PDB file of C-alpha atoms in Angstrom:
ATOM      1  CA  MET A   1      16.120 -25.116   2.544  1.00  0.00           C
ATOM      2  CA  LYS A   2      12.568 -24.566   3.824  1.00  0.00           C
ATOM      3  CA  GLU A   3      13.720 -25.132   7.410  1.00  0.00           C
ATOM      4  CA  GLN A   4      16.441 -22.596   6.922  1.00  0.00           C
ATOM      5  CA  LEU A   5      13.928 -20.055   5.726  1.00  0.00           C
ATOM      6  CA  LYS A   6      11.706 -20.860   8.798  1.00  0.00           C
ATOM      7  CA  ASP A   7      14.722 -20.247  11.088  1.00  0.00           C
ATOM      8  CA  LEU A   8      15.419 -16.976   9.326  1.00  0.00           C
ATOM      9  CA  LEU A   9      11.791 -15.795   9.717  1.00  0.00           C
ATOM     10  CA  ALA A  10      11.869 -16.710  13.366  1.00  0.00           C
ATOM     11  CA  VAL A  11      14.946 -14.474  13.842  1.00  0.00           C
ATOM     12  CA  ARG A  12      13.228 -11.533  11.995  1.00  0.00           C
ATOM     13  CA  VAL A  13      10.134 -11.881  14.076  1.00  0.00           C
ATOM     14  CA  GLN A  14      12.223 -11.817  17.276  1.00  0.00           C
ATOM     15  CA  LEU A  15      13.955  -8.640  16.104  1.00  0.00           C
ATOM     16  CA  LEU A  16      10.531  -6.932  15.953  1.00  0.00           C
ATOM     17  CA  VAL A  17       9.541  -7.694  19.504  1.00  0.00           C
ATOM     18  CA  ILE A  18      12.803  -7.773  21.577  1.00  0.00           C
ATOM     19  CA  ASP A  19      13.801  -4.722  23.655  1.00  0.00           C
ATOM     20  CA  GLY A  20      16.592  -2.437  22.332  1.00  0.00           C
ATOM     21  CA  ASP A  21      17.116  -0.617  19.066  1.00  0.00           C
ATOM     22  CA  GLY A  22      17.397  -3.629  16.829  1.00  0.00           C
ATOM     23  CA  GLU A  23      20.780  -2.611  15.440  1.00  0.00           C
ATOM     24  CA  ASN A  24      21.353  -6.093  14.037  1.00  0.00           C
ATOM     25  CA  GLY A  25      18.135  -6.059  12.107  1.00  0.00           C
ATOM     26  CA  SER A  26      17.403  -4.783   8.600  1.00  0.00           C
ATOM     27  CA  ASP A  27      16.731  -1.093   8.004  1.00  0.00           C
ATOM     28  CA  ARG A  28      13.121  -1.761   7.375  1.00  0.00           C
ATOM     29  CA  LEU A  29      12.616  -3.533  10.733  1.00  0.00           C
ATOM     30  CA  VAL A  30      14.549  -0.884  12.597  1.00  0.00           C
ATOM     31  CA  ASN A  31      12.546   1.822  10.925  1.00  0.00           C
ATOM     32  CA  LYS A  32       9.296   0.045  11.764  1.00  0.00           C
ATOM     33  CA  ARG A  33      10.078  -0.179  15.426  1.00  0.00           C
ATOM     34  CA  ALA A  34      11.395   3.381  15.522  1.00  0.00           C
ATOM     35  CA  CYS A  35       8.175   4.724  13.890  1.00  0.00           C
ATOM     36  CA  LEU A  36       6.033   2.938  16.458  1.00  0.00           C
ATOM     37  CA  ARG A  37       8.090   4.364  19.283  1.00  0.00           C
ATOM     38  CA  THR A  38       7.547   7.955  18.113  1.00  0.00           C
ATOM     39  CA  ARG A  39       3.849   7.231  18.407  1.00  0.00           C
ATOM     40  CA  ASP A  40       4.237   5.666  21.848  1.00  0.00           C
ATOM     41  CA  ALA A  41       3.043   2.383  20.346  1.00  0.00           C
ATOM     42  CA  GLU A  42       4.690  -1.094  20.413  1.00  0.00           C
ATOM     43  CA  ILE A  43       4.471  -4.445  18.709  1.00  0.00           C
ATOM     44  CA  VAL A  44       3.190  -6.990  21.226  1.00  0.00           C
ATOM     45  CA  ARG A  45       3.222 -10.010  19.005  1.00  0.00           C
ATOM     46  CA  VAL A  46       4.199 -10.979  15.446  1.00  0.00           C
ATOM     47  CA  GLN A  47       3.046 -13.802  13.204  1.00  0.00           C
ATOM     48  CA  ALA A  48       4.941 -14.517  10.045  1.00  0.00           C
ATOM     49  CA  ILE A  49       3.810 -17.080   7.461  1.00  0.00           C
ATOM     50  CA  GLY A  50       5.960 -17.786   4.485  1.00  0.00           C
ATOM     51  CA  ARG A  51       4.873 -19.162   1.112  1.00  0.00           C
ATOM     52  CA  ILE A  52       7.241 -20.106  -1.769  1.00  0.00           C
ATOM     53  CA  ILE A  53       6.107 -18.704  -5.122  1.00  0.00           C
ATOM     54  CA  ASN A  54       9.065 -19.466  -7.486  1.00  0.00           C
ATOM     55  CA  ASP A  55      11.922 -22.009  -7.386  1.00  0.00           C
ATOM     56  CA  THR A  56      14.954 -21.579  -9.674  1.00  0.00           C
ATOM     57  CA  GLU A  57      18.020 -23.799  -9.778  1.00  0.00           C
ATOM     58  CA  LYS A  58      21.270 -23.318 -11.632  1.00  0.00           C
ATOM     59  CA  GLY A  59      24.168 -25.528 -10.879  1.00  0.00           C
ATOM     60  CA  ASP A  60      25.110 -25.171  -7.198  1.00  0.00           C
ATOM     61  CA  GLU A  61      22.902 -22.137  -6.797  1.00  0.00           C
ATOM     62  CA  HIS A  62      19.233 -22.106  -5.842  1.00  0.00           C
ATOM     63  CA  TRP A  63      16.908 -19.140  -5.735  1.00  0.00           C
ATOM     64  CA  LEU A  64      13.651 -19.225  -3.815  1.00  0.00           C
ATOM     65  CA  ASP A  65      11.211 -16.321  -4.293  1.00  0.00           C
ATOM     66  CA  TYR A  66       8.812 -16.263  -1.409  1.00  0.00           C
ATOM     67  CA  GLN A  67       6.143 -14.156   0.151  1.00  0.00           C
ATOM     68  CA  VAL A  68       5.757 -13.460   3.887  1.00  0.00           C
ATOM     69  CA  HIS A  69       2.415 -12.534   5.452  1.00  0.00           C
ATOM     70  CA  PHE A  70       3.196 -10.560   8.567  1.00  0.00           C
ATOM     71  CA  LYS A  71       0.519  -9.927  11.280  1.00  0.00           C
ATOM     72  CA  TYR A  72       1.423  -7.407  13.956  1.00  0.00           C
ATOM     73  CA  LEU A  73      -0.557  -7.092  17.221  1.00  0.00           C
ATOM     74  CA  ILE A  74       0.042  -3.394  18.076  1.00  0.00           C
ATOM     75  CA  LYS A  75      -0.714  -1.754  21.381  1.00  0.00           C
ATOM     76  CA  HIS A  76      -1.250   1.996  21.179  1.00  0.00           C
ATOM     77  CA  GLY A  77      -2.431   3.494  24.489  1.00  0.00           C
ATOM     78  CA  THR A  78      -5.448   1.515  25.501  1.00  0.00           C
ATOM     79  CA  LEU A  79      -6.144   0.341  21.863  1.00  0.00           C
ATOM     80  CA  PHE A  80      -5.009  -2.929  20.472  1.00  0.00           C
ATOM     81  CA  TYR A  81      -5.211  -3.520  16.712  1.00  0.00           C
ATOM     82  CA  ILE A  82      -3.789  -5.800  13.968  1.00  0.00           C
ATOM     83  CA  GLU A  83      -1.653  -4.487  11.119  1.00  0.00           C
ATOM     84  CA  GLU A  84      -0.866  -6.761   8.193  1.00  0.00           C
ATOM     85  CA  GLU A  85       1.421  -6.709   5.176  1.00  0.00           C
ATOM     86  CA  LEU A  86       2.784  -8.981   2.496  1.00  0.00           C
ATOM     87  CA  GLU A  87       6.553  -8.880   1.892  1.00  0.00           C
ATOM     88  CA  GLN A  88       8.186 -10.270  -1.259  1.00  0.00           C
ATOM     89  CA  ARG A  89      11.646 -11.784  -0.604  1.00  0.00           C
ATOM     90  CA  ARG A  90      14.260 -13.757  -2.406  1.00  0.00           C
ATOM     91  CA  ALA A  91      16.743 -16.297  -0.843  1.00  0.00           C
ATOM     92  CA  LEU A  92      19.955 -17.479  -2.409  1.00  0.00           C
ATOM     93  CA  PHE A  93      21.259 -20.916  -1.469  1.00  0.00           C
ATOM     94  CA  HIS A  94      24.657 -22.313  -2.427  1.00  0.00           C
ATOM     95  CA  SER A  95      25.146 -26.003  -2.191  1.00  0.00           C
ATOM     96  CA  GLY A  96      22.005 -26.268  -0.062  1.00  0.00           C
ATOM     97  CA  LYS A  97      23.100 -23.568   2.473  1.00  0.00           C
ATOM     98  CA  LEU A  98      21.427 -20.193   2.778  1.00  0.00           C
ATOM     99  CA  ASN A  99      23.917 -17.576   1.370  1.00  0.00           C
ATOM    100  CA  ASP A 100      21.795 -14.430   1.203  1.00  0.00           C
ATOM    101  CA  ASP A 101      18.243 -13.174   1.661  1.00  0.00           C
ATOM    102  CA  TRP A 102      16.713  -9.827   0.707  1.00  0.00           C
ATOM    103  CA  GLN A 103      13.496  -8.070   0.108  1.00  0.00           C
ATOM    104  CA  ILE A 104      12.393  -7.621  -3.496  1.00  0.00           C
ATOM    105  CA  GLN A 105      11.851  -3.890  -3.594  1.00  0.00           C
ATOM    106  CA  PRO A 106       8.324  -2.815  -4.753  1.00  0.00           C
ATOM    107  CA  SER A 107       8.069  -0.616  -7.729  1.00  0.00           C
ATOM    108  CA  TYR A 108       6.128   2.643  -7.582  1.00  0.00           C
ATOM    109  CA  GLN A 109       7.086   3.629 -11.120  1.00  0.00           C
ATOM    110  CA  GLU A 110       4.409   4.696 -13.553  1.00  0.00           C
ATOM    111  CA  ARG A 111       3.713   2.344 -16.393  1.00  0.00           C
ATOM    112  CA  GLY A 112       5.001   3.789 -19.697  1.00  0.00           C
ATOM    113  CA  PRO A 113       6.929   6.978 -20.411  1.00  0.00           C
ATOM    114  CA  GLY A 114       5.432  10.413 -21.050  1.00  0.00           C
ATOM    115  CA  VAL A 115       2.123   9.965 -19.241  1.00  0.00           C
ATOM    116  CA  PRO A 116       0.140  13.123 -20.153  1.00  0.00           C
ATOM    117  CA  ALA A 117      -1.686  15.255 -17.665  1.00  0.00           C
ATOM    118  CA  VAL A 118      -5.340  14.190 -17.138  1.00  0.00           C
ATOM    119  CA  GLU A 119      -7.662  16.328 -19.097  1.00  0.00           C
ATOM    120  CA  SER A 120     -10.355  18.033 -16.943  1.00  0.00           C
ATOM    121  CA  ILE A 121     -13.986  17.785 -17.776  1.00  0.00           C
ATOM    122  CA  PRO A 122     -16.757  20.319 -17.040  1.00  0.00           C
ATOM    123  CA  GLU A 123     -19.362  17.772 -15.823  1.00  0.00           C
ATOM    124  CA  ARG A 124     -20.306  16.868 -12.306  1.00  0.00           C
ATOM    125  CA  LEU A 125     -21.518  13.327 -11.685  1.00  0.00           C
ATOM    126  CA  ASN A 126     -24.468  12.471  -9.462  1.00  0.00           C
ATOM    127  CA  TYR A 127     -23.614   9.828  -6.851  1.00  0.00           C
ATOM    128  CA  ARG A 128     -23.651   9.230  -3.160  1.00  0.00           C
ATOM    129  CA  TYR A 129     -20.341   7.935  -1.826  1.00  0.00           C
ATOM    130  CA  SER A 130     -20.653   4.965   0.556  1.00  0.00           C
ATOM    131  CA  ARG A 131     -17.667   5.096   2.826  1.00  0.00           C
ATOM    132  CA  LEU A 132     -18.797   1.740   4.253  1.00  0.00           C
ATOM    133  CA  LYS A 133     -18.769  -0.101   0.935  1.00  0.00           C
ATOM    134  CA  ALA A 134     -15.424   1.443  -0.070  1.00  0.00           C
ATOM    135  CA  VAL A 135     -13.822   0.306   3.158  1.00  0.00           C
ATOM    136  CA  GLN A 136     -15.466  -3.122   2.929  1.00  0.00           C
ATOM    137  CA  TYR A 137     -13.952  -3.548  -0.435  1.00  0.00           C
ATOM    138  CA  ALA A 138     -10.502  -2.436   0.744  1.00  0.00           C
ATOM    139  CA  GLU A 139     -10.721  -4.916   3.589  1.00  0.00           C
ATOM    140  CA  ARG A 140     -11.854  -7.781   1.372  1.00  0.00           C
ATOM    141  CA  TRP A 141      -9.251  -7.352  -1.354  1.00  0.00           C
ATOM    142  CA  TRP A 142      -6.185  -5.858   0.408  1.00  0.00           C
ATOM    143  CA  ASN A 143      -4.119  -8.997   0.076  1.00  0.00           C
ATOM    144  CA  GLU A 144      -5.628 -10.401  -3.164  1.00  0.00           C
ATOM    145  CA  PHE A 145      -6.423  -9.262  -6.768  1.00  0.00           C
ATOM    146  CA  ASN A 146     -10.104  -9.105  -7.701  1.00  0.00           C
ATOM    147  CA  PRO A 147     -10.276 -11.190 -10.943  1.00  0.00           C
ATOM    148  CA  ALA A 148     -12.833  -8.757 -12.323  1.00  0.00           C
ATOM    149  CA  TYR A 149      -9.963  -6.345 -12.946  1.00  0.00           C
ATOM    150  CA  PRO A 150      -6.560  -6.616 -14.688  1.00  0.00           C
ATOM    151  CA  LYS A 151      -3.611  -7.563 -12.362  1.00  0.00           C
ATOM    152  CA  PHE A 152      -0.758  -5.158 -12.236  1.00  0.00           C
ATOM    153  CA  THR A 153       2.634  -5.410 -10.517  1.00  0.00           C
ATOM    154  CA  ASP A 154       2.405  -1.844  -9.298  1.00  0.00           C
ATOM    155  CA  ASP A 155      -1.260  -2.000  -8.440  1.00  0.00           C
ATOM    156  CA  CYS A 156      -1.712   0.764  -5.850  1.00  0.00           C
ATOM    157  CA  SER A 157      -3.799   3.159  -7.822  1.00  0.00           C
ATOM    158  CA  SER A 158      -5.975   0.547  -9.608  1.00  0.00           C
ATOM    159  CA  PHE A 159      -6.747  -0.826  -6.126  1.00  0.00           C
ATOM    160  CA  ILE A 160      -7.729   2.660  -4.847  1.00  0.00           C
ATOM    161  CA  SER A 161      -9.842   3.216  -7.940  1.00  0.00           C
ATOM    162  CA  GLN A 162     -11.644  -0.056  -7.374  1.00  0.00           C
ATOM    163  CA  CYS A 163     -12.378   0.970  -3.729  1.00  0.00           C
ATOM    164  CA  LEU A 164     -13.795   4.275  -4.878  1.00  0.00           C
ATOM    165  CA  HIS A 165     -15.869   2.598  -7.517  1.00  0.00           C
ATOM    166  CA  ALA A 166     -17.119   0.057  -4.971  1.00  0.00           C
ATOM    167  CA  GLY A 167     -18.232   3.082  -2.893  1.00  0.00           C
ATOM    168  CA  GLY A 168     -20.505   4.190  -5.648  1.00  0.00           C
ATOM    169  CA  ILE A 169     -18.492   6.561  -7.841  1.00  0.00           C
ATOM    170  CA  PRO A 170     -19.296   5.917 -11.474  1.00  0.00           C
ATOM    171  CA  MET A 171     -16.796   5.619 -14.204  1.00  0.00           C
ATOM    172  CA  TRP A 172     -16.798   8.177 -17.057  1.00  0.00           C
ATOM    173  CA  GLY A 173     -14.625   9.339 -20.017  1.00  0.00           C
ATOM    174  CA  SER A 174     -14.220   6.092 -22.042  1.00  0.00           C
ATOM    175  CA  PRO A 175     -12.503   5.508 -24.528  1.00  0.00           C
ATOM    176  CA  LYS A 176     -10.018   8.416 -24.262  1.00  0.00           C
ATOM    177  CA  ARG A 177      -7.293   7.409 -21.910  1.00  0.00           C
ATOM    178  CA  SER A 178      -6.363  11.020 -20.894  1.00  0.00           C
ATOM    179  CA  THR A 179      -9.984  11.930 -20.083  1.00  0.00           C
ATOM    180  CA  GLY A 180     -12.072  10.828 -17.101  1.00  0.00           C
ATOM    181  CA  TRP A 181     -11.687   7.795 -14.863  1.00  0.00           C
ATOM    182  CA  TRP A 182     -12.558   4.351 -16.184  1.00  0.00           C
ATOM    183  CA  MET A 183     -11.519   0.815 -16.920  1.00  0.00           C
ATOM    184  CA  SER A 184     -13.042  -1.384 -19.631  1.00  0.00           C
ATOM    185  CA  GLY A 185     -11.587  -4.898 -20.226  1.00  0.00           C
ATOM    186  CA  THR A 186      -7.955  -4.490 -21.133  1.00  0.00           C
ATOM    187  CA  VAL A 187      -8.083  -0.713 -21.683  1.00  0.00           C
ATOM    188  CA  TRP A 188      -8.238   2.039 -18.921  1.00  0.00           C
ATOM    189  CA  SER A 189      -7.698   5.658 -18.343  1.00  0.00           C
ATOM    190  CA  TYR A 190      -4.299   6.881 -16.905  1.00  0.00           C
ATOM    191  CA  SER A 191      -6.206   8.270 -13.790  1.00  0.00           C
ATOM    192  CA  TRP A 192      -7.397   4.739 -12.942  1.00  0.00           C
ATOM    193  CA  THR A 193      -3.939   3.115 -12.795  1.00  0.00           C
ATOM    194  CA  VAL A 194      -1.247   5.789 -12.496  1.00  0.00           C
ATOM    195  CA  ALA A 195      -0.670   7.365  -9.077  1.00  0.00           C
ATOM    196  CA  ASN A 196       0.272  10.859 -10.401  1.00  0.00           C
ATOM    197  CA  ALA A 197      -2.671  10.966 -12.747  1.00  0.00           C
ATOM    198  CA  LEU A 198      -5.085   9.887  -9.968  1.00  0.00           C
ATOM    199  CA  GLN A 199      -3.745  12.598  -7.775  1.00  0.00           C
ATOM    200  CA  GLN A 200      -4.276  15.187 -10.476  1.00  0.00           C
ATOM    201  CA  LEU A 201      -7.848  14.104 -10.889  1.00  0.00           C
ATOM    202  CA  LEU A 202      -8.519  14.219  -7.175  1.00  0.00           C
ATOM    203  CA  ASP A 203      -6.824  17.619  -6.940  1.00  0.00           C
ATOM    204  CA  ARG A 204      -9.219  19.059  -9.549  1.00  0.00           C
ATOM    205  CA  GLY A 205     -12.252  17.553  -7.828  1.00  0.00           C
ATOM    206  CA  GLN A 206     -14.102  17.061 -11.104  1.00  0.00           C
ATOM    207  CA  GLY A 207     -15.926  13.816 -11.706  1.00  0.00           C
ATOM    208  CA  ILE A 208     -14.754  12.625  -8.293  1.00  0.00           C
ATOM    209  CA  ARG A 209     -15.741  15.433  -6.008  1.00  0.00           C
ATOM    210  CA  THR A 210     -13.089  16.188  -3.326  1.00  0.00           C
ATOM    211  CA  LYS A 211     -11.938  18.603  -0.742  1.00  0.00           C
ATOM    212  CA  GLU A 212      -8.238  18.843   0.146  1.00  0.00           C
ATOM    213  CA  VAL A 213      -7.385  19.127   3.821  1.00  0.00           C
ATOM    214  CA  GLN A 214      -4.110  19.954   5.444  1.00  0.00           C
ATOM    215  CA  ARG A 215      -3.904  17.431   8.272  1.00  0.00           C
ATOM    216  CA  PRO A 216      -4.287  13.633   8.182  1.00  0.00           C
ATOM    217  CA  GLU A 217      -6.461  13.581  11.285  1.00  0.00           C
ATOM    218  CA  GLU A 218      -9.130  15.501   9.283  1.00  0.00           C
ATOM    219  CA  LEU A 219      -9.700  12.478   7.106  1.00  0.00           C
ATOM    220  CA  ASP A 220     -12.459   9.932   7.600  1.00  0.00           C
ATOM    221  CA  LEU A 221     -12.795   6.303   6.668  1.00  0.00           C
ATOM    222  CA  GLY A 222     -12.935   5.953   2.823  1.00  0.00           C
ATOM    223  CA  ASP A 223     -10.812   9.136   2.230  1.00  0.00           C
ATOM    224  CA  ILE A 224      -7.660   9.070   0.178  1.00  0.00           C
ATOM    225  CA  ILE A 225      -3.950   9.925   0.767  1.00  0.00           C
ATOM    226  CA  CYS A 226      -1.548  10.510  -2.160  1.00  0.00           C
ATOM    227  CA  VAL A 227       2.165  10.047  -1.516  1.00  0.00           C
ATOM    228  CA  ASP A 228       5.135  11.661  -3.227  1.00  0.00           C
ATOM    229  CA  PHE A 229       8.089   9.762  -1.829  1.00  0.00           C
ATOM    230  CA  GLN A 230      10.740  11.955  -3.550  1.00  0.00           C
ATOM    231  CA  GLY A 231       9.052  15.307  -2.950  1.00  0.00           C
ATOM    232  CA  ASP A 232       9.508  16.152  -6.589  1.00  0.00           C
ATOM    233  CA  GLY A 233       5.805  16.854  -7.373  1.00  0.00           C
ATOM    234  CA  ARG A 234       5.123  13.528  -9.062  1.00  0.00           C
ATOM    235  CA  PHE A 235       2.954  11.310  -6.887  1.00  0.00           C
ATOM    236  CA  ASP A 236       4.066   7.591  -6.538  1.00  0.00           C
ATOM    237  CA  HIS A 237       1.514   5.902  -4.255  1.00  0.00           C
ATOM    238  CA  SER A 238      -2.199   5.944  -3.230  1.00  0.00           C
ATOM    239  CA  LEU A 239      -3.727   4.922   0.108  1.00  0.00           C
ATOM    240  CA  ILE A 240      -7.229   4.598   1.522  1.00  0.00           C
ATOM    241  CA  VAL A 241      -8.154   5.196   5.097  1.00  0.00           C
ATOM    242  CA  THR A 242      -9.766   2.088   6.611  1.00  0.00           C
ATOM    243  CA  ALA A 243      -9.315   2.735  10.428  1.00  0.00           C
ATOM    244  CA  LYS A 244      -8.051   5.180  13.004  1.00  0.00           C
ATOM    245  CA  ASP A 245      -5.435   4.822  15.769  1.00  0.00           C
ATOM    246  CA  GLN A 246      -5.673   5.915  19.458  1.00  0.00           C
ATOM    247  CA  ASN A 247      -4.898   9.558  18.453  1.00  0.00           C
ATOM    248  CA  GLY A 248      -7.435   9.620  15.621  1.00  0.00           C
ATOM    249  CA  MET A 249      -4.698   9.342  12.980  1.00  0.00           C
ATOM    250  CA  PRO A 250      -5.374   7.297   9.779  1.00  0.00           C
ATOM    251  CA  LEU A 251      -4.540   3.634   9.311  1.00  0.00           C
ATOM    252  CA  VAL A 252      -4.588   2.667   5.633  1.00  0.00           C
ATOM    253  CA  ASN A 253      -4.941  -0.175   3.216  1.00  0.00           C
ATOM    254  CA  ALA A 254      -2.866  -0.360   0.037  1.00  0.00           C
ATOM    255  CA  HIS A 255      -1.539  -2.572  -2.828  1.00  0.00           C
ATOM    256  CA  THR A 256       1.925  -2.990  -4.413  1.00  0.00           C
ATOM    257  CA  THR A 257       3.255  -3.788  -0.989  1.00  0.00           C
ATOM    258  CA  ASN A 258      -0.069  -5.121   0.163  1.00  0.00           C
ATOM    259  CA  SER A 259      -0.871  -3.611   3.556  1.00  0.00           C
ATOM    260  CA  ARG A 260      -3.765  -3.507   5.956  1.00  0.00           C
ATOM    261  CA  HIS A 261      -4.219  -0.943   8.785  1.00  0.00           C
ATOM    262  CA  ARG A 262      -0.715   0.520   8.166  1.00  0.00           C
ATOM    263  CA  TYR A 263       0.195   3.813   9.724  1.00  0.00           C
ATOM    264  CA  TRP A 264      -0.500   6.559   7.036  1.00  0.00           C
ATOM    265  CA  ALA A 265       2.992   8.218   7.061  1.00  0.00           C
ATOM    266  CA  TYR A 266       4.778   5.204   5.484  1.00  0.00           C
ATOM    267  CA  GLU A 267       8.025   6.139   7.236  1.00  0.00           C
ATOM    268  CA  ASP A 268       8.819   2.379   7.521  1.00  0.00           C
ATOM    269  CA  SER A 269       8.673   1.998   3.706  1.00  0.00           C
ATOM    270  CA  THR A 270      11.760   1.109   1.731  1.00  0.00           C
ATOM    271  CA  ALA A 271      10.713   4.004  -0.625  1.00  0.00           C
ATOM    272  CA  TYR A 272      10.619   6.594   2.161  1.00  0.00           C
ATOM    273  CA  THR A 273      12.849   9.700   1.830  1.00  0.00           C
ATOM    274  CA  PRO A 274      13.140  12.798   4.039  1.00  0.00           C
ATOM    275  CA  ASN A 275      11.669  14.747   1.203  1.00  0.00           C
ATOM    276  CA  ILE A 276       8.321  12.888   1.213  1.00  0.00           C
ATOM    277  CA  LYS A 277       5.098  14.883   0.708  1.00  0.00           C
ATOM    278  CA  TYR A 278       1.454  14.028   1.031  1.00  0.00           C
ATOM    279  CA  LYS A 279      -1.969  15.220  -0.198  1.00  0.00           C
ATOM    280  CA  PHE A 280      -5.095  14.474   1.830  1.00  0.00           C
ATOM    281  CA  TYR A 281      -8.485  14.294   0.105  1.00  0.00           C
ATOM    282  CA  LEU A 282     -11.919  14.055   1.539  1.00  0.00           C
ATOM    283  CA  ILE A 283     -14.202  12.287  -0.841  1.00  0.00           C
ATOM    284  CA  LEU A 284     -17.493  14.064  -1.149  1.00  0.00           C
ATOM    285  CA  ASP A 285     -20.892  13.090  -2.603  1.00  0.00           C
ATOM    286  CA  GLY A 286     -21.433  14.134  -6.264  1.00  0.00           C
ATOM    287  CA  THR A 287     -24.055  16.815  -6.892  1.00  0.00           C
TER     288      THR A 287
END
């Protein structure tokens, strides 16, 4: 079965680098190549390493949950850079033969119903934001969970909060979950872990001092992008800028689908819709 998975990965890698439109590939692979073409960029080389994380057998059927670490060498103008991501997949075997294989869709749903709006606070915190330290943290932990924090399945906003905290922004507001931005043991504020609540906090610019800008190219390393996949006003995903491409556009790191130096627009995401909306926030020093 492992050899069959290796052969399948080899085919998927080939679909990312061959010429043509990739009509025989999955939608995600086709979208990824199409998004690169719109930027006049291309995938030069792909490395895919699989790791089995769960093995379930029932009668003649066998399920393997596995993780694929993709590394893409991308050429954009005169710039070469590496993009990385982790993809969770499941393969179904029947009588030892591969019958089906699909991506386990990431969840960007908020934990728990009825999450209230984050209460604003009058105080301004004194801090100096170190973009270098925030980006260093994002680079160190993009594909792992820091054991100092609880591990979540949909971890995107907790990861971004950790990056901001590593950059020198202090926690505040404990123990009230709807106030401030904090994590303490097994308890935390909504704004620390919920994408929509974090976006509300950044939008108010209180505690974490921010400035909203209108264009992604105005962002610098260590700044934050909030993503509303459905365009319904409730934000689903959080990203941190960790690099720039040939045109000065952001490349981002994120969790949930763990990604490094991914193009900011997320048009290759399985969660993408034509109604997608973004918010762009400069992170400022506290005063």
